[in-house]
Amino acid sequence: MINLLAIKFARNDKGKFSHAVRATRDRVNTTLSHSQVPFDVLLNELGVNRSTEHSPIFQIFMDYRQGYQDHFQFGHVEAELTANSAATGYDVHLEVTETVAGQSMIAMKLQQSIYSLANSELLLRSYVHLLEQFIQSPIGNVPVCAPSLWTEMDISNAIQIGTGMCSLEFHFLVITNMPTDSSMELTWPCTICHRVDEIVLAYPNSLAIKDGHGNILSYSQMSHRINAISGRLIECGVQHGTRVAVFQEPSSDWICSMFAIFRTGATYLPLDPKNGTHRLRGCVRVGRPAVILADSWTSASVSRLQAEDIQVIDVSEIQAGSHCDLLPNVATRDAIAVILFTSGSTGTPKGIMLPHSCLVSHAEGVEKAWNVGRNRVLQQITMSFDFSLHQIFTALANGGLLYVVPSRQRGDPAEITKIMLKEDITHTLATPTEYRVWFQMGVDALHKCSAWKWALVGGEALPKSVIQSFARLGLSNLALCDFYGPVEATIAITKGNVDYEEANTNHAIPTGHILPNYSVFILDSNMQPVPIGVSGEVVVGGPCIAQGYLELENLTNEKFIKKPATMARFVRAQEERLYRTGDYGRLREDGALLYQGRINGDTQVKLHGIRVELEEIETNVVNASNGSILQAVAVLRGDESKEKVLVAYVNLKPGLETNDKARENLWTTLRSTIAIPQYMMPSVFIPIDSIPINAHGKTDRKLLANLILPTRTTPCPAQADSEAQTSFTYAEHQLQSLWRAVLPSQVLDLTKDSDFFQLGGNSLLIIHLQRLAQRHLNTYVPLVDLIRCSSLHSMADLMVKSKVDDGQNDIDWEDEIKIPSSWLALQTSLVKATTPATDLTIVLTGATGYIGRNLLQLLADSPVVSKVYCLIRSQSRSKLTISSQKISSVICNLREPSLGLSHDVFSQISAEADVILHCAADRSFWDGYEVLRQVNVNSVKELARLAIPRGATFHFFSSGAAADCRGSANGSAAVDGPNGYVQSKWAAEKFLYNVAERFNLPVYLHTPSETRPQDVDAGVSVAILNTFIDCAKQVGARPRLDSIEGYMDLMETGHFVEKVCKVVFQDFPLQVRSGAAALPVRVMYNGVTRLPIESAMTVLGADDQWNSLQTMDPLVWMGEVKKNGFGFVLTAQNLIFSDGSERIISKR
């Protein structure tokens, strides 16, 4: 009968092996004296619960068997014993079998669910390796802690597989999963700016930089701009080693300023205004730049940086050709190129010094390993973040284009994704947090980014939800790549393609493979290497290791270490210095690195991809409290599924914890005085009686991170809260419910003056708020305005003004349609000349739109037309695809007085125009009249003013749905639903009636309208459906019609524009002008066929090709279809959009 015996050992690493053996023997003999009690009886008496998943009490089982025989001799017969061991129920099962022949056999069994085969083999090799070392001394004098735990072969394999490799070998590893050990020979020039000099010579006329301010520079122009800024720096005494800060609006000048600093041998210090004044002051104080390069946006703000003794150069005042001769590039490989500031535990930013050798080695390694080539790269990351350097070098060191997003659009995912689509961006780099909000707010644009090839993600652990979002895009040419590495090792040390299938497994997602010329070592607490698969601290070597921290010698010596002597035989000579990342991780057999978080006790976290020292936050909180807070502990709360927020637990001075009003004042004061950037500001302060400590006497951060957040942190008297609620306006009441949905759950008390950011809001949460307001309040406010108006009252007021106006009581319709009194003088100068029937000069708006471009072709081909003025927006010039000597493009802005034209240009066109064709309009489905007034009504007034002097015939394209306004009881533009478009057409018509009557101006109202009842077929037109299917194939998507009811009336585009031209040419001019007032003539364009949505869905739903396509927003789909040539004009629509709870009607 076998009985189990549980033994607890106390480990002592200080003795010798012989002592450990004797202690073990004595402990076993003592325990055996109590072995009579069956193990099951012990479990019953102790009340230990049984489980089918693990063994009770202990998880390691050792079975020592003596006198085991597998061969027996019975007379002349020899027998062999074979036994199959049962599956183990223990985590580790060690069998030591001593045979009668004096041999010992060792078998180790491990749980397959916990250990892989490679793990099991490694553990067994380690066990045998320890035994071999201990038996070297017959008397056991070997200290217990002396032997190495791992075999030299296992260590050698781990170091070899953690070494970066050359380009071909790198791809070979990815494909075959076979590790190799190699280094890449660097062939680029000595610095990154010398490399860019080569690119300038190779591609002088290729585009280098575009920005959101309209600047477009070729490589040659960029070189001239860099040279001009370099010259000014030299004039100001800048030389080798001078520190020069850049404090500018993100633009092409920022990029040129950086390279100008490099070329003069100086050191670049980025001071991004986005980081806030307190933070930048600390950077200036630590970095002590001799010069600050500002621009017209920031020059007035330099004084806030407390930089009184520093020279300031406004680069906006530097002329491009101020230095004609090309100045020499004096940058050297070993000189410090850039100092990047990160969070410091003392409350002061710490500067990381990166030499030119780091930058050029990293950029060349990435290019040769991944064949990046010439790409169009998005630059939207804060300039003080090291990822910005990667974006700049990826573009400009390889002959690509860099698009610099302006500050007003940074952080606005809707705007950024529009830029990606418009600029055909191929290469992006962002944190998982940033990508997540892109998918939330800009996914429609991302679906259409067919040029997008590389999406790099780094700065934080990659959540599987983000991978799934990329997979749902369905962009076949897009590769998602994970990017990992600290600033101290120059941007990144690993990069690897992410398989979308990884998101559907329980496996950890690797950060990628080691980049060329980097080495990654996994070291234990004694700074000794561990084998593949064993976790430890990630330590980096190679030519891209930073020089250290600016004027922080002790910290530099702690983090930048010499290569351990025990590793000398394994690593390359160039890896004498290593950097300790403080990250916990392990290497896989295929060379991929798995990141497992920060080492226990480390107070550094990543928030939105930015490294944050919690101790820096804590120090500044205590200092800013002026003694009110005795101790503070900052904790990062939230998981992958929720927005991560910083929470500050504070121990208040006696008496303050019971004074609600004093505490509330303290929280308000702290938010305005703590000298840290906004992204480091705690979302909430939670008073706590005492800061918990763990068994080691240290702050127990894990306990704090798992505390349930209180439901109320700044309690107010119930009466005050009730009064605040009842004093809310309706808009404020709606908005405060949205605030509660996005702010941390403990924020309950709101007043009119409550500030979104002071209650825990941040830049990401306000994006969520913008999306909810758009969805639930039917309003869209730009992020910059939401940030500016951050109180509940001001934000609600802003949303009311931006809201779609469903009621018309506040609009004075008589005022909207009356002729301005200033126009009365035009009557005396009215020319009554007869307009010719040939040699016509026509003014056309909307020439790049669907109807306009079809009309333009007929106008250009007509023999009676001699000239066509196309009034177009500046960004539409490239869309004017029709080429003719008759066509003259004129840049205008329909939102502005005089159409944005100069007085001379406006007068010239007015004196020449015979016919005005006004096709342009803002056809937004949901915007209210006040939003559409400028484009759809004011532009009509300005065009009428242009037509009056010469008496040009005015052709206006209206809407049949305006009849709903014309037939209203009070003669106003009252219609149901968000029909600002229809109201604007009604107002424009009424105004033109008044103009025609007053000035005898010929006016035609071209009015697309519904299909006549007698022409409506009971079925669905097969031709129309086939057109829909063909268009869907061209676009690669079908419209989502499942939430839409109603119908659309259609007319062939060719018939429509031919009828328009017939009116313009054959019926011109409008009768004979007599003294009688002229009235506008309405030309109807009834639909030829009707498409019922529900019937169409039934037919299309049975088509396999249709169903195989991805879906798209119907409005976006129609826009894409029209670009490709739809073949029909929508003459009328009556659509009902429903989301299950609300129904919105849209008429045309």
Tab-separated table of N, CA and C in Angstrom, residues 474-525:
chain	number	residue	atom	x	y	z
A	474	GLY	N	-10.344	44.533	-44.154
A	474	GLY	CA	-10.311	43.784	-45.404
A	474	GLY	C	-9.400	44.379	-46.462
A	475	LEU	N	-8.381	45.154	-46.048
A	475	LEU	CA	-7.432	45.741	-47.003
A	475	LEU	C	-6.327	44.728	-47.269
A	476	SER	N	-6.370	44.113	-48.443
A	476	SER	CA	-5.475	42.994	-48.736
A	476	SER	C	-4.011	43.398	-48.805
A	477	ASN	N	-3.724	44.662	-49.138
A	477	ASN	CA	-2.330	45.102	-49.278
A	477	ASN	C	-1.734	45.624	-47.978
A	478	LEU	N	-2.534	45.669	-46.924
A	478	LEU	CA	-2.086	46.278	-45.673
A	478	LEU	C	-1.445	45.246	-44.756
A	479	ALA	N	-0.211	45.544	-44.303
A	479	ALA	CA	0.489	44.692	-43.345
A	479	ALA	C	0.507	45.391	-41.987
A	480	LEU	N	0.088	44.678	-40.952
A	480	LEU	CA	0.125	45.191	-39.589
A	480	LEU	C	1.406	44.695	-38.928
A	481	CYS	N	2.214	45.618	-38.417
A	481	CYS	CA	3.515	45.266	-37.849
A	481	CYS	C	3.625	45.789	-36.421
A	482	ASP	N	4.031	44.906	-35.517
A	482	ASP	CA	4.258	45.325	-34.136
A	482	ASP	C	5.674	45.868	-34.011
A	483	PHE	N	5.828	46.835	-33.127
A	483	PHE	CA	7.060	47.616	-33.021
A	483	PHE	C	7.348	47.761	-31.534
A	484	TYR	N	8.528	47.341	-31.080
A	484	TYR	CA	8.822	47.409	-29.644
A	484	TYR	C	10.232	47.917	-29.417
A	485	GLY	N	10.375	48.762	-28.410
A	485	GLY	CA	11.711	49.186	-28.017
A	485	GLY	C	11.683	50.480	-27.225
A	486	PRO	N	12.666	50.667	-26.347
A	486	PRO	CA	12.753	51.901	-25.573
A	486	PRO	C	13.493	52.988	-26.334
A	487	VAL	N	13.296	54.233	-25.935
A	487	VAL	CA	14.010	55.351	-26.558
A	487	VAL	C	15.514	55.144	-26.437
A	488	GLU	N	15.955	54.606	-25.291
A	488	GLU	CA	17.381	54.450	-25.032
A	488	GLU	C	18.064	53.508	-26.009
A	489	ALA	N	17.280	52.707	-26.724
A	489	ALA	CA	17.845	51.826	-27.749
A	489	ALA	C	17.469	52.310	-29.142
A	490	THR	N	17.093	53.568	-29.251
A	490	THR	CA	16.752	54.228	-30.512
A	490	THR	C	15.498	53.638	-31.148
A	491	ILE	N	14.371	54.061	-30.648
A	491	ILE	CA	13.047	53.876	-31.252
A	491	ILE	C	12.517	52.456	-31.112
A	492	ALA	N	13.188	51.453	-31.687
A	492	ALA	CA	12.649	50.091	-31.654
A	492	ALA	C	13.769	49.082	-31.812
A	493	ILE	N	13.588	47.933	-31.188
A	493	ILE	CA	14.568	46.850	-31.318
A	493	ILE	C	13.976	45.633	-32.017
A	494	THR	N	12.640	45.579	-32.106
A	494	THR	CA	11.997	44.465	-32.811
A	494	THR	C	10.908	44.998	-33.724
A	495	LYS	N	10.607	44.218	-34.722
A	495	LYS	CA	9.506	44.533	-35.625
A	495	LYS	C	9.065	43.232	-36.264
A	496	GLY	N	7.771	43.018	-36.380
A	496	GLY	CA	7.299	41.784	-36.973
A	496	GLY	C	5.877	41.886	-37.484
A	497	ASN	N	5.588	41.154	-38.542
A	497	ASN	CA	4.227	41.100	-39.073
A	497	ASN	C	3.304	40.423	-38.068
A	498	VAL	N	2.129	40.973	-37.908
A	498	VAL	CA	1.127	40.399	-37.010
A	498	VAL	C	0.128	39.610	-37.847
A	499	ASP	N	-0.006	38.344	-37.522
A	499	ASP	CA	-0.993	37.499	-38.182
A	499	ASP	C	-2.357	37.771	-37.560
A	500	TYR	N	-3.338	38.130	-38.390
A	500	TYR	CA	-4.667	38.440	-37.865
A	500	TYR	C	-5.266	37.262	-37.099
A	501	GLU	N	-4.851	36.070	-37.434
A	501	GLU	CA	-5.377	34.896	-36.736
A	501	GLU	C	-4.932	34.860	-35.276
A	502	GLU	N	-3.848	35.600	-34.947
A	502	GLU	CA	-3.367	35.630	-33.569
A	502	GLU	C	-4.458	36.140	-32.624
A	503	ALA	N	-5.329	36.995	-33.143
A	503	ALA	CA	-6.373	37.581	-32.304
A	503	ALA	C	-7.412	36.546	-31.884
A	504	ASN	N	-7.441	35.415	-32.565
A	504	ASN	CA	-8.442	34.383	-32.266
A	504	ASN	C	-7.863	33.247	-31.437
A	505	THR	N	-6.649	33.420	-30.901
A	505	THR	CA	-6.017	32.390	-30.079
A	505	THR	C	-5.802	32.913	-28.670
A	506	ASN	N	-5.407	31.987	-27.795
A	506	ASN	CA	-5.086	32.370	-26.418
A	506	ASN	C	-3.595	32.611	-26.239
A	507	HIS	N	-2.844	32.542	-27.317
A	507	HIS	CA	-1.397	32.712	-27.234
A	507	HIS	C	-1.026	34.175	-27.077
A	508	ALA	N	0.090	34.406	-26.401
A	508	ALA	CA	0.611	35.769	-26.295
A	508	ALA	C	1.110	36.216	-27.667
A	509	ILE	N	0.918	37.482	-27.988
A	509	ILE	CA	1.316	38.016	-29.285
A	509	ILE	C	2.733	38.566	-29.177
A	510	PRO	N	3.663	38.067	-29.973
A	510	PRO	CA	5.046	38.552	-29.884
A	510	PRO	C	5.175	39.971	-30.415
A	511	THR	N	6.234	40.662	-29.995
A	511	THR	CA	6.470	42.031	-30.465
A	511	THR	C	7.253	42.042	-31.772
A	512	GLY	N	7.632	40.885	-32.269
A	512	GLY	CA	8.365	40.828	-33.525
A	512	GLY	C	9.738	40.210	-33.336
A	513	HIS	N	10.521	40.204	-34.416
A	513	HIS	CA	11.874	39.664	-34.396
A	513	HIS	C	12.892	40.786	-34.244
A	514	ILE	N	14.075	40.426	-33.826
A	514	ILE	CA	15.121	41.399	-33.543
A	514	ILE	C	15.565	42.064	-34.843
A	515	LEU	N	15.669	43.385	-34.806
A	515	LEU	CA	16.121	44.126	-35.979
A	515	LEU	C	17.624	43.945	-36.171
A	516	PRO	N	18.115	44.137	-37.395
A	516	PRO	CA	19.543	43.950	-37.674
A	516	PRO	C	20.441	44.777	-36.769
A	517	ASN	N	21.536	44.131	-36.361
A	517	ASN	CA	22.590	44.740	-35.542
A	517	ASN	C	22.178	45.010	-34.102
A	518	TYR	N	20.969	44.665	-33.731
A	518	TYR	CA	20.578	44.691	-32.328
A	518	TYR	C	20.798	43.298	-31.745
A	519	SER	N	21.027	43.251	-30.459
A	519	SER	CA	21.019	41.984	-29.740
A	519	SER	C	20.129	42.135	-28.524
A	520	VAL	N	19.335	41.127	-28.266
A	520	VAL	CA	18.456	41.123	-27.100
A	520	VAL	C	18.857	39.966	-26.206
A	521	PHE	N	19.198	40.275	-24.972
A	521	PHE	CA	19.559	39.263	-23.985
A	521	PHE	C	18.499	39.260	-22.899
A	522	ILE	N	18.099	38.087	-22.487
A	522	ILE	CA	17.190	37.949	-21.358
A	522	ILE	C	18.042	37.544	-20.164
A	523	LEU	N	18.107	38.424	-19.157
A	523	LEU	CA	18.985	38.213	-18.012
A	523	LEU	C	18.183	38.022	-16.733
A	524	ASP	N	18.751	37.231	-15.823
A	524	ASP	CA	18.090	37.039	-14.531
A	524	ASP	C	18.468	38.162	-13.578
A	525	SER	N	18.061	38.041	-12.317
A	525	SER	CA	18.304	39.110	-11.342
A	525	SER	C	19.778	39.307	-11.048
